[in-house]
Coordinates of C-alpha atoms and ligand atoms in Angstrom, one line a residue:
X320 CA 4.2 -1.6 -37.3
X321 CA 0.6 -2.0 -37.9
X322 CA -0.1 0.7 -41.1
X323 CA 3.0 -1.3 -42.7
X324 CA 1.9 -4.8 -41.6
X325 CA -1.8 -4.0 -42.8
X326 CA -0.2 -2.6 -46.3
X327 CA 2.3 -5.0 -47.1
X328 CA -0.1 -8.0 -46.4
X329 CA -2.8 -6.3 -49.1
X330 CA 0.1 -6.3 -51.7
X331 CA 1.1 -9.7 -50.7
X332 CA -2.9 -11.0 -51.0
X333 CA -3.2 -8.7 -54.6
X334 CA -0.6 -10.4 -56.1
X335 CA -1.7 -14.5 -54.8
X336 CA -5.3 -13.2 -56.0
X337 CA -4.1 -11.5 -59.6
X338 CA -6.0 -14.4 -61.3
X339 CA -8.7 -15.5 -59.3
X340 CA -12.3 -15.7 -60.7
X341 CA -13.8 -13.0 -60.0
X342 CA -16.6 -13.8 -57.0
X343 CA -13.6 -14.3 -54.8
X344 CA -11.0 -11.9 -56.2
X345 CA -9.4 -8.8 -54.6
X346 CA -12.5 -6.8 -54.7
X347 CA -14.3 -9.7 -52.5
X348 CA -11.3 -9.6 -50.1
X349 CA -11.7 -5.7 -50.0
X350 CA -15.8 -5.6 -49.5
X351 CA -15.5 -7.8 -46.7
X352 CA -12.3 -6.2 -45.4
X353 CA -14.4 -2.9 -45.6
X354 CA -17.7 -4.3 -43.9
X355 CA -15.5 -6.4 -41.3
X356 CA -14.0 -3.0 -40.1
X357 CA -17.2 -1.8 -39.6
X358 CA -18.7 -4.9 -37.5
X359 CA -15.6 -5.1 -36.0
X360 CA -15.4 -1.0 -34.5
X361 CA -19.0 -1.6 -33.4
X362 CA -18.8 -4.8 -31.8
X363 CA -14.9 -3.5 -29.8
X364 CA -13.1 -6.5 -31.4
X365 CA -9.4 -6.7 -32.1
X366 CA -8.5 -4.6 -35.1
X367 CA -5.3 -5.9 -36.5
X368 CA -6.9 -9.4 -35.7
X369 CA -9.7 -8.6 -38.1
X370 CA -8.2 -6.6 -40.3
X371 CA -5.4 -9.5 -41.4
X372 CA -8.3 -12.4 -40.8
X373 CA -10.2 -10.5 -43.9
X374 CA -7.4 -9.7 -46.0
X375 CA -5.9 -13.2 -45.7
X376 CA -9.3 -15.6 -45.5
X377 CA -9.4 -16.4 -49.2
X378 CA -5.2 -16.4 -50.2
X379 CA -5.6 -20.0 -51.0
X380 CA -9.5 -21.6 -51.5
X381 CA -9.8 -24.9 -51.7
X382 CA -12.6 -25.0 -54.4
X383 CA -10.0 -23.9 -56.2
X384 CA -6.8 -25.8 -55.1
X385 CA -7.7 -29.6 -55.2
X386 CA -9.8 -29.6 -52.3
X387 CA -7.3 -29.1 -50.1
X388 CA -8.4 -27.2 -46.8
X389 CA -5.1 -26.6 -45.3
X390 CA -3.3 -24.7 -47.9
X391 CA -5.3 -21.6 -47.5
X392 CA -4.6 -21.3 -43.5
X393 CA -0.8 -23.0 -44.4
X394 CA -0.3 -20.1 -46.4
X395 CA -1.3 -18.0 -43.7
X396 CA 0.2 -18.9 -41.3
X397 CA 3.9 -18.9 -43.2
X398 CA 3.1 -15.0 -44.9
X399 CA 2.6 -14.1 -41.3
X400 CA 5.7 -16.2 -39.5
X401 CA 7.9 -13.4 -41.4
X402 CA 6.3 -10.5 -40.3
X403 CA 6.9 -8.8 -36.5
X404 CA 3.5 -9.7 -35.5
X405 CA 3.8 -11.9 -32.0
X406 CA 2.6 -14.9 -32.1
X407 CA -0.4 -15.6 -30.1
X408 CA -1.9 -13.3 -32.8
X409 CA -0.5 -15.4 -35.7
X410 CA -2.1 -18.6 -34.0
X411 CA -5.5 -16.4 -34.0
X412 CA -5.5 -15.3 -37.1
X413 CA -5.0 -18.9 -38.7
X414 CA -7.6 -20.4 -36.4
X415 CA -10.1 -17.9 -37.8
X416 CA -9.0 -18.6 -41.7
X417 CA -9.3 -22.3 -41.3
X418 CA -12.7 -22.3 -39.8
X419 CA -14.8 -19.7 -42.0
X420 CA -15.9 -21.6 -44.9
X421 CA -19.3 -22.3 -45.0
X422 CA -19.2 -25.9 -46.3
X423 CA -22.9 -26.7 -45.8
X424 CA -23.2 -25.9 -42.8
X425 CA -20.7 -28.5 -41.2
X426 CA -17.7 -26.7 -40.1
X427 CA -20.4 -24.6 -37.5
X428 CA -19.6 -24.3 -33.8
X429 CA -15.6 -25.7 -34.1
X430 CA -14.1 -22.6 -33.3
X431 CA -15.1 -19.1 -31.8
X432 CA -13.9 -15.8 -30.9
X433 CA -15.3 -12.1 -31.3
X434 CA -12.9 -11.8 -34.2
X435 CA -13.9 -14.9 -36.0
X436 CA -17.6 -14.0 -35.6
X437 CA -17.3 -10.3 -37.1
X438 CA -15.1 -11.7 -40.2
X439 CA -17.3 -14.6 -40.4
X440 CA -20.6 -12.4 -40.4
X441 CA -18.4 -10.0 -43.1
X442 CA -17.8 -12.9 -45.7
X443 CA -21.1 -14.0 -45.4
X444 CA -22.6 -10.8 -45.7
X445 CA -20.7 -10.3 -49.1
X446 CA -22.7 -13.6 -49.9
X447 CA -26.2 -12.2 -49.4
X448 CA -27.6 -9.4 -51.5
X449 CA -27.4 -7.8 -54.6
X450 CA -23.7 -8.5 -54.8
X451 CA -24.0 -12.2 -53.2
X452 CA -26.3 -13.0 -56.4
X453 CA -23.5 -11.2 -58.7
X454 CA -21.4 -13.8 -57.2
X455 CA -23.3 -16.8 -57.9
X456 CA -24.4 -16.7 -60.8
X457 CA -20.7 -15.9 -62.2
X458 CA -19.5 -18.4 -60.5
X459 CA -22.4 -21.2 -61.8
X460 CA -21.1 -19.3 -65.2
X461 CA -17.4 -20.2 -64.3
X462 CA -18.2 -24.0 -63.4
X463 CA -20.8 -23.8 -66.4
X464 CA -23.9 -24.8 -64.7
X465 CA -27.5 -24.2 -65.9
X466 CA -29.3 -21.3 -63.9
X467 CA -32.3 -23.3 -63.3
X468 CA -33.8 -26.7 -63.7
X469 CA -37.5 -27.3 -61.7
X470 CA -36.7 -31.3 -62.5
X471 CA -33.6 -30.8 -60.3
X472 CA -34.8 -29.7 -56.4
X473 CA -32.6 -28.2 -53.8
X474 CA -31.5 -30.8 -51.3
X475 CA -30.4 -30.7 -47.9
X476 CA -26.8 -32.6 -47.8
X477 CA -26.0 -35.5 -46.1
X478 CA -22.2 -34.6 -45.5
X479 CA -19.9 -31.6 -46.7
X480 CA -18.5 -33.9 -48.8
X481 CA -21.8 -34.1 -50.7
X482 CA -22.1 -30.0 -50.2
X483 CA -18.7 -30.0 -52.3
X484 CA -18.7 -32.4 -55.1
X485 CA -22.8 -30.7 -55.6
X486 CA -23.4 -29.4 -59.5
X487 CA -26.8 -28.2 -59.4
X488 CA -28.0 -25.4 -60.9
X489 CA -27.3 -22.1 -59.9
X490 CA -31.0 -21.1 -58.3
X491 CA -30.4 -24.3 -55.9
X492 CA -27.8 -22.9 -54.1
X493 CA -29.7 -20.0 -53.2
X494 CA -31.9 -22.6 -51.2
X495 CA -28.9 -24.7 -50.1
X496 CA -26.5 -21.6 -48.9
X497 CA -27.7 -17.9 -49.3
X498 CA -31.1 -17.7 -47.9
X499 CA -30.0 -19.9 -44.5
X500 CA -26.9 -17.6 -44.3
X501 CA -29.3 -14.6 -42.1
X502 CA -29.4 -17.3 -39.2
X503 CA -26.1 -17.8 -38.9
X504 CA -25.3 -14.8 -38.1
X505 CA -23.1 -14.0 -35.0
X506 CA -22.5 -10.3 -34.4
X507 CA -25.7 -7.9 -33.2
X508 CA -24.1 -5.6 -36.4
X509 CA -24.5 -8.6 -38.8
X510 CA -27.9 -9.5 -37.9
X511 CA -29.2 -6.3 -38.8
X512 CA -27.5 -5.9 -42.2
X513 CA -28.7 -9.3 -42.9
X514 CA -32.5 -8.7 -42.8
X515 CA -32.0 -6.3 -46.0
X516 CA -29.6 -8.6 -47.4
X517 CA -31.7 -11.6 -47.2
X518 CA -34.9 -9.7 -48.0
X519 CA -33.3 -8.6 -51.6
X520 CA -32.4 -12.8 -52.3
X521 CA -36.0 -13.7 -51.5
X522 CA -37.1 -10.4 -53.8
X523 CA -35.3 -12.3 -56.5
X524 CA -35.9 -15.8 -56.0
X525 CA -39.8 -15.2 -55.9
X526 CA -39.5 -12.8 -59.3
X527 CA -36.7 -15.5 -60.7
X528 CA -39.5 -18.1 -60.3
X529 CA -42.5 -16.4 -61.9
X530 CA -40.8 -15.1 -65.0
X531 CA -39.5 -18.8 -65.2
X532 CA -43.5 -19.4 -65.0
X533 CA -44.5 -16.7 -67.3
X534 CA -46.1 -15.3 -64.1
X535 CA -44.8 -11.9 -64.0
Ligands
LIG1562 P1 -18.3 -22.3 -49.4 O1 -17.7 -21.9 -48.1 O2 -19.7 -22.6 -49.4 O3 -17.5 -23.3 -50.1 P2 -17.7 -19.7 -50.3 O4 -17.9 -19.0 -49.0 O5 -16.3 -19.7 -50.9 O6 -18.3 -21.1 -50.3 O7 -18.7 -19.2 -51.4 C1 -18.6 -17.9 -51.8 C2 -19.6 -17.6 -52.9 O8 -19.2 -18.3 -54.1 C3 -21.0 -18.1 -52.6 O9 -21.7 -17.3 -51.7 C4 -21.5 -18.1 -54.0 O10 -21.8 -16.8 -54.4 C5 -20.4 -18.7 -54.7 N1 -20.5 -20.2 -54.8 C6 -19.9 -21.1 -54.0 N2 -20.3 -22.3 -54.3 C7 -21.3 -22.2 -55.2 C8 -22.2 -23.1 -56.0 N3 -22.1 -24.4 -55.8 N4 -23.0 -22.5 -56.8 C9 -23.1 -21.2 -57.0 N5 -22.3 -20.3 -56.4 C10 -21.4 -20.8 -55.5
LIG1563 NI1 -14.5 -15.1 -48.6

């Protein structure tokens, strides 16, 4: 059941993600489907809990979809009512989708399991580094933001509502998202990738900032 489970639910998360832009498109779904396999072998987690939890945590985003939170883990949760698996698994699966975002910070602490925490640390590792600032700045490019503005300083958000509805420029968020992403962190395995990770996003900010300054 699993190898056919695992493959029809990539074709079935390929075809809702044929159009998405491109910092949460297939090939995000397979990098941290990829890096959750690894945290998940090393930390002795549930597999096919993982395995669907990253191939099914972006199906339906709510930046992209109104705002609405509960389509992505709706989605989910219907895809996986027609397949054999049982369903205390289903339940888990869903619980981990609807509680991943990031969200400035304010969905922490709601919801934890081994398996949440090793997809968690996965997406969030595909945030960070050389590939998490690919991701950002085509995405600032997709909601047609300016890449820097010194008048405009990163803030700390009152509410997620405010982290949301934010349209800074694209160097704030680097402040307000990537470089706090190392301490939240839950796995042993995703703490160490992190340091490297986080080390290449300050490497950037710092030279980002003196060429801005005609420093470097
Ligand atoms: P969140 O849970 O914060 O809504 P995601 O986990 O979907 O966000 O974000 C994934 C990636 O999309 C971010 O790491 C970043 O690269 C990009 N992104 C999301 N929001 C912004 C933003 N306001 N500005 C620039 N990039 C963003
Ligand atoms: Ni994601």
């Amino acid at each position: 059941m699993t190898e056919t489970l695992l493959a029809a639910t990539e074709a079935y998360v390929k075809a809702q993600l044929a159009e998405a832009e491109a910092g949460h498109d297939w090939w995000h779904i397979h990098r941290v489907h990829t890096l959750a396999c690894k945290l998940g072998e090393t930390e002795r987690a549930d597999m096919l809990v993982v395995q669907l939890s990253a191939l099914l945590h972006d199906i339906a985003d709510a930046k992209f979809h109104g705002g609405d939170e509960e389509l992505g883990p709706a989605r989910a949760a219907a895809y996986l009512a027609q397949t054999a698996l049982d369903a205390e698994r289903q339940k888990h699966v869903v619980d981990i989708i609807r509680h991943l975002s990031f969200k400035g910070g304010f969905n922490e602490g709601r919801f934890y399991s081994l398996e949440y925490a090793v997809v968690r640390d996965a997406d969030r590792l595909d945030a960070m580094g050389a590939i998490g600032i690919a991701r950002t700045f085509h995405y600032g490019g997709f909601r047609n933001r300016t890449l820097y503005d010194p008048a405009i300083p990163p803030v700390q958000y009152a509410d997620r509502e405010a982290y949301k509805s934010s349209t800074a420029p694209t160097l704030n968020h680097f402040h307000e998202k990537l470089l706090l992403l190392k301490e939240g962190m839950l796995t042993e395995s995703g703490k160490r990738l992190a340091e490297g990770r986080h080390a290449v996003l300050q490497a950037y900010v710092d030279q980002f900032l003196a060429e801005w300054h005609g420093e470097a």
